[in-house]
């Protein structure tokens, strides 16, 4: 199906296309896939500069281990055996913690709801009922989270069901790496523009070196973790 999951061969073609500077739209056209399928694939697996076919395939295997849930309640169930009031209080504090680290408030609430659900999945109407917000607010929140590879989606009858990624920490780490890579790129440009002899140029050069070093260390740590997890399965 045009919108189905990509094969490993298709992922290799995506990586090859990105390597020669093709846009996601052009890659999608060549593969006969929707543009949104390719753009989500690239965004959730490191972005255009860090997309690797093998890593993307491994991440898909992680997500494929999840079984489709069969909820019996109109709102997502929490952790079995937990006191409902204590659970909701934790969910609220969890969302506040994420908001304090830079995640927009509504996105944090949705993510906290998914984290504390037994199934790790929920539909938009369930989120609307649980968080008591408008469908438009939920749509914006899940779009933001999906763009960053933090949640996925699958068809559940006529509805879309949103899923929290099993290895969300790895995905969040990759998003941070992309942000830091932009700092490296722009501060390097600034250093070249102003020159190292100028205070602004020297400041930017030092900043660029710092983030470059940080990106290298974080990349090594993320790859070590990925390989460690892969050997356990």
CSV table of C-alpha atoms in Angstrom, one decimal:
chain,number,residue,atom,x,y,z
A,1,UNK,CA,0.0,0.0,0.0
A,2,UNK,CA,1.3,3.5,-0.8
A,3,UNK,CA,1.0,4.6,2.9
A,4,UNK,CA,2.1,1.4,4.5
A,5,UNK,CA,5.4,0.8,6.2
A,6,UNK,CA,8.6,1.1,4.3
A,7,UNK,CA,10.7,-1.9,3.4
A,8,UNK,CA,14.4,-2.0,4.2
A,9,UNK,CA,15.1,-1.6,0.4
A,10,UNK,CA,13.0,1.5,0.4
A,11,UNK,CA,14.8,2.9,3.4
A,12,UNK,CA,18.1,2.4,1.6
A,13,UNK,CA,16.7,4.3,-1.3
A,14,UNK,CA,15.6,7.1,1.0
A,15,UNK,CA,19.1,7.3,2.5
A,16,UNK,CA,20.7,7.3,-1.0
A,17,UNK,CA,18.3,10.1,-2.1
A,18,UNK,CA,19.1,12.2,0.9
A,19,UNK,CA,22.8,11.7,0.4
A,20,UNK,CA,22.6,13.3,-3.1
A,21,UNK,CA,20.4,16.2,-1.9
A,22,UNK,CA,16.9,15.0,-3.0
A,23,UNK,CA,14.0,16.4,-1.2
A,24,UNK,CA,11.5,14.2,0.7
A,25,UNK,CA,8.9,15.1,-1.9
A,26,UNK,CA,11.2,13.9,-4.8
A,27,UNK,CA,12.1,10.7,-3.0
A,28,UNK,CA,8.4,10.0,-2.3
A,29,UNK,CA,7.7,10.5,-6.0
A,30,UNK,CA,10.4,8.1,-7.1
A,31,UNK,CA,9.2,5.5,-4.6
A,32,UNK,CA,5.5,6.0,-5.4
A,33,UNK,CA,4.8,6.9,-1.8
A,34,UNK,CA,2.9,9.8,-0.2
A,35,UNK,CA,5.2,12.7,0.7
A,36,UNK,CA,4.0,12.6,4.3
A,37,UNK,CA,5.2,9.0,4.7
A,38,UNK,CA,8.7,9.9,3.7
A,39,UNK,CA,8.9,13.2,5.6
A,40,UNK,CA,7.7,11.4,8.8
A,41,UNK,CA,10.2,8.6,8.2
A,42,UNK,CA,13.1,11.0,7.9
A,43,UNK,CA,12.0,13.2,10.8
A,44,UNK,CA,11.6,10.3,13.3
A,45,UNK,CA,15.0,8.8,12.3
A,46,UNK,CA,17.5,11.6,12.8
A,47,UNK,CA,16.5,14.1,10.1
A,48,UNK,CA,17.9,14.5,6.6
A,49,UNK,CA,21.5,14.8,7.7
A,50,UNK,CA,21.5,11.8,10.1
A,51,UNK,CA,19.1,9.4,8.5
A,52,UNK,CA,20.6,5.9,8.3
A,53,UNK,CA,18.6,3.0,6.7
A,54,UNK,CA,19.8,0.3,9.1
A,55,UNK,CA,19.0,2.4,12.2
A,56,UNK,CA,15.6,3.3,10.8
A,57,UNK,CA,14.9,-0.4,10.1
A,58,UNK,CA,15.9,-1.3,13.7
A,59,UNK,CA,13.7,1.4,15.1
A,60,UNK,CA,10.8,0.1,13.1
A,61,UNK,CA,11.4,-3.4,14.6
A,62,UNK,CA,11.2,-1.9,18.1
A,63,UNK,CA,7.9,-0.2,17.3
A,64,UNK,CA,6.5,-3.4,15.7
A,65,UNK,CA,6.8,-5.3,18.9
A,66,UNK,CA,3.9,-3.3,20.3
A,67,UNK,CA,0.6,-5.1,20.0
A,68,UNK,CA,-2.5,-3.3,19.0
A,69,UNK,CA,-4.6,-2.6,22.2
A,70,UNK,CA,-8.2,-3.4,22.8
A,71,UNK,CA,-9.5,-0.7,25.2
A,72,UNK,CA,-12.7,-1.2,27.0
A,73,UNK,CA,-13.1,2.2,28.5
A,74,UNK,CA,-13.7,5.6,26.8
A,75,UNK,CA,-10.5,7.0,28.3
A,76,UNK,CA,-7.1,5.3,28.5
A,77,UNK,CA,-6.6,3.1,31.5
A,78,UNK,CA,-3.8,3.9,33.9
A,79,UNK,CA,-1.4,1.6,35.6
A,80,UNK,CA,-3.1,-1.4,37.1
A,81,UNK,CA,-3.3,-1.3,40.8
A,82,UNK,CA,-2.4,2.4,41.1
A,83,UNK,CA,-4.5,4.7,43.2
A,84,UNK,CA,-6.4,6.8,40.5
A,85,UNK,CA,-6.0,10.1,42.4
A,86,UNK,CA,-2.3,9.5,43.0
A,87,UNK,CA,-1.9,8.5,39.4
A,88,UNK,CA,-3.6,11.7,38.1
A,89,UNK,CA,-1.5,13.8,40.4
A,90,UNK,CA,1.6,12.2,39.1
A,91,UNK,CA,0.5,12.6,35.5
A,92,UNK,CA,-0.1,16.3,36.2
A,93,UNK,CA,3.4,16.7,37.9
A,94,UNK,CA,5.0,14.7,35.1
A,95,UNK,CA,3.5,17.1,32.5
A,96,UNK,CA,4.7,20.1,34.5
A,97,UNK,CA,8.2,18.7,34.6
A,98,UNK,CA,8.3,18.2,30.9
A,99,UNK,CA,6.9,21.7,30.3
A,100,UNK,CA,9.7,23.0,32.6
A,101,UNK,CA,12.3,21.4,30.3
A,102,UNK,CA,11.0,23.0,27.2
A,103,UNK,CA,8.1,20.8,26.0
A,104,UNK,CA,5.1,23.0,25.2
A,105,UNK,CA,2.4,22.6,27.9
A,106,UNK,CA,-0.3,20.8,25.8
A,107,UNK,CA,2.2,18.5,24.2
A,108,UNK,CA,3.5,17.6,27.6
A,109,UNK,CA,0.0,16.8,28.8
A,110,UNK,CA,-0.6,14.5,25.9
A,111,UNK,CA,2.8,12.8,26.3
A,112,UNK,CA,2.2,12.3,30.1
A,113,UNK,CA,-1.2,10.8,29.3
A,114,UNK,CA,0.4,8.3,26.9
A,115,UNK,CA,3.3,7.5,29.3
A,116,UNK,CA,0.9,6.7,32.2
A,117,UNK,CA,-1.5,4.6,30.1
A,118,UNK,CA,-1.1,0.8,30.4
A,119,UNK,CA,-1.5,0.4,26.6
A,120,UNK,CA,0.7,3.4,25.7
A,121,UNK,CA,-1.9,4.3,23.1
A,122,UNK,CA,-5.0,6.5,22.8
A,123,UNK,CA,-7.3,8.0,20.2
A,124,UNK,CA,-8.0,11.7,19.8
A,125,UNK,CA,-11.5,11.5,21.3
A,126,UNK,CA,-10.1,9.8,24.3
A,127,UNK,CA,-7.5,12.5,24.7
A,128,UNK,CA,-10.2,15.2,24.4
A,129,UNK,CA,-12.3,13.5,27.1
A,130,UNK,CA,-9.3,12.9,29.4
A,131,UNK,CA,-7.7,16.3,29.1
A,132,UNK,CA,-10.9,18.3,28.6
A,133,UNK,CA,-9.6,20.3,25.7
A,134,UNK,CA,-10.7,20.9,22.2
A,135,UNK,CA,-10.0,18.5,19.3
A,136,UNK,CA,-8.0,21.3,17.6
A,137,UNK,CA,-5.7,21.5,20.7
A,138,UNK,CA,-5.2,17.7,20.5
A,139,UNK,CA,-4.5,17.8,16.8
A,140,UNK,CA,-1.9,20.5,17.2
A,141,UNK,CA,-0.2,18.6,20.1
A,142,UNK,CA,0.0,15.2,18.4
A,143,UNK,CA,1.2,16.8,15.2
A,144,UNK,CA,4.1,18.5,17.1
A,145,UNK,CA,5.0,15.2,18.9
A,146,UNK,CA,4.7,13.1,15.8
A,147,UNK,CA,6.9,15.5,13.8
A,148,UNK,CA,9.7,14.9,16.3
A,149,UNK,CA,9.3,11.2,16.3
A,150,UNK,CA,8.1,11.0,19.9
A,151,UNK,CA,4.8,9.3,19.0
A,152,UNK,CA,3.4,7.3,16.1
A,153,UNK,CA,0.0,6.4,14.8
A,154,UNK,CA,-1.9,3.5,13.4
A,155,UNK,CA,-5.4,2.9,12.0
A,156,UNK,CA,-7.9,1.6,14.5
A,157,UNK,CA,-11.1,1.1,12.6
A,158,UNK,CA,-12.2,4.6,11.4
A,159,UNK,CA,-10.0,6.4,13.9
A,160,UNK,CA,-6.3,7.1,14.3
A,161,UNK,CA,-4.7,5.7,17.4
A,162,UNK,CA,-1.6,7.5,18.8
A,163,UNK,CA,1.2,5.4,20.2
A,164,UNK,CA,4.1,6.4,22.4
A,165,UNK,CA,7.4,5.1,21.0
A,166,UNK,CA,9.0,2.3,23.0
A,167,UNK,CA,12.3,4.0,22.7
A,168,UNK,CA,11.2,7.5,23.2
A,169,UNK,CA,14.4,8.5,25.0
A,170,UNK,CA,16.4,7.6,22.0
A,171,UNK,CA,14.1,9.6,19.8
A,172,UNK,CA,14.3,12.6,22.1
A,173,UNK,CA,18.1,12.3,22.2
A,174,UNK,CA,18.2,12.4,18.4
A,175,UNK,CA,16.0,15.5,18.3
A,176,UNK,CA,18.4,17.2,20.7
A,177,UNK,CA,21.3,16.2,18.5
A,178,UNK,CA,19.6,17.9,15.5
A,179,UNK,CA,19.2,21.1,17.5
A,180,UNK,CA,22.8,21.1,18.6
A,181,UNK,CA,24.0,20.4,15.0
A,182,UNK,CA,22.2,23.6,14.0
A,183,UNK,CA,24.1,25.5,16.7
A,184,UNK,CA,27.3,24.1,15.3
A,185,UNK,CA,26.5,25.1,11.8
A,186,UNK,CA,25.3,28.7,12.5
A,187,UNK,CA,28.0,29.5,15.0
A,188,UNK,CA,30.7,28.2,12.6
A,189,UNK,CA,29.2,30.5,9.9
A,190,UNK,CA,29.3,33.4,12.3
A,191,UNK,CA,32.9,32.8,13.2
A,192,UNK,CA,33.8,32.8,9.6
A,193,UNK,CA,31.9,36.0,9.0
A,194,UNK,CA,33.2,38.0,11.9
A,195,UNK,CA,36.7,36.5,12.0
A,196,UNK,CA,38.4,34.9,15.0
A,197,UNK,CA,40.2,38.2,15.8
A,198,UNK,CA,36.9,39.9,16.6
A,199,UNK,CA,35.2,39.3,20.0
A,200,UNK,CA,32.0,38.1,18.3
A,201,UNK,CA,33.9,35.8,16.0
A,202,UNK,CA,35.9,34.3,18.8
A,203,UNK,CA,32.8,33.8,20.9
A,204,UNK,CA,31.0,32.0,18.1
A,205,UNK,CA,34.1,29.8,17.4
A,206,UNK,CA,34.3,28.7,21.0
A,207,UNK,CA,30.5,28.0,21.0
A,208,UNK,CA,30.8,26.0,17.8
A,209,UNK,CA,33.6,23.9,19.2
A,210,UNK,CA,31.7,23.2,22.4
A,211,UNK,CA,28.6,22.0,20.6
A,212,UNK,CA,30.6,20.1,18.1
A,213,UNK,CA,32.3,18.2,20.9
A,214,UNK,CA,28.9,17.6,22.6
A,215,UNK,CA,27.3,16.3,19.5
A,216,UNK,CA,30.1,13.8,18.9
A,217,UNK,CA,29.9,12.5,22.5
A,218,UNK,CA,26.1,12.3,22.4
A,219,UNK,CA,26.2,10.5,19.1
A,220,UNK,CA,28.6,7.9,20.5
A,221,UNK,CA,26.5,7.4,23.6
A,222,UNK,CA,23.3,7.0,21.6
A,223,UNK,CA,24.9,4.5,19.2
A,224,UNK,CA,26.3,2.5,22.1
A,225,UNK,CA,22.9,2.4,23.7
A,226,UNK,CA,21.2,1.3,20.4
A,227,UNK,CA,23.7,-1.5,19.9
A,228,UNK,CA,23.4,-2.6,23.5
A,229,UNK,CA,19.6,-2.8,23.2
A,230,UNK,CA,19.8,-4.6,19.8
A,231,UNK,CA,22.0,-7.4,21.3
A,232,UNK,CA,19.4,-8.1,23.9
A,233,UNK,CA,16.8,-9.1,21.3
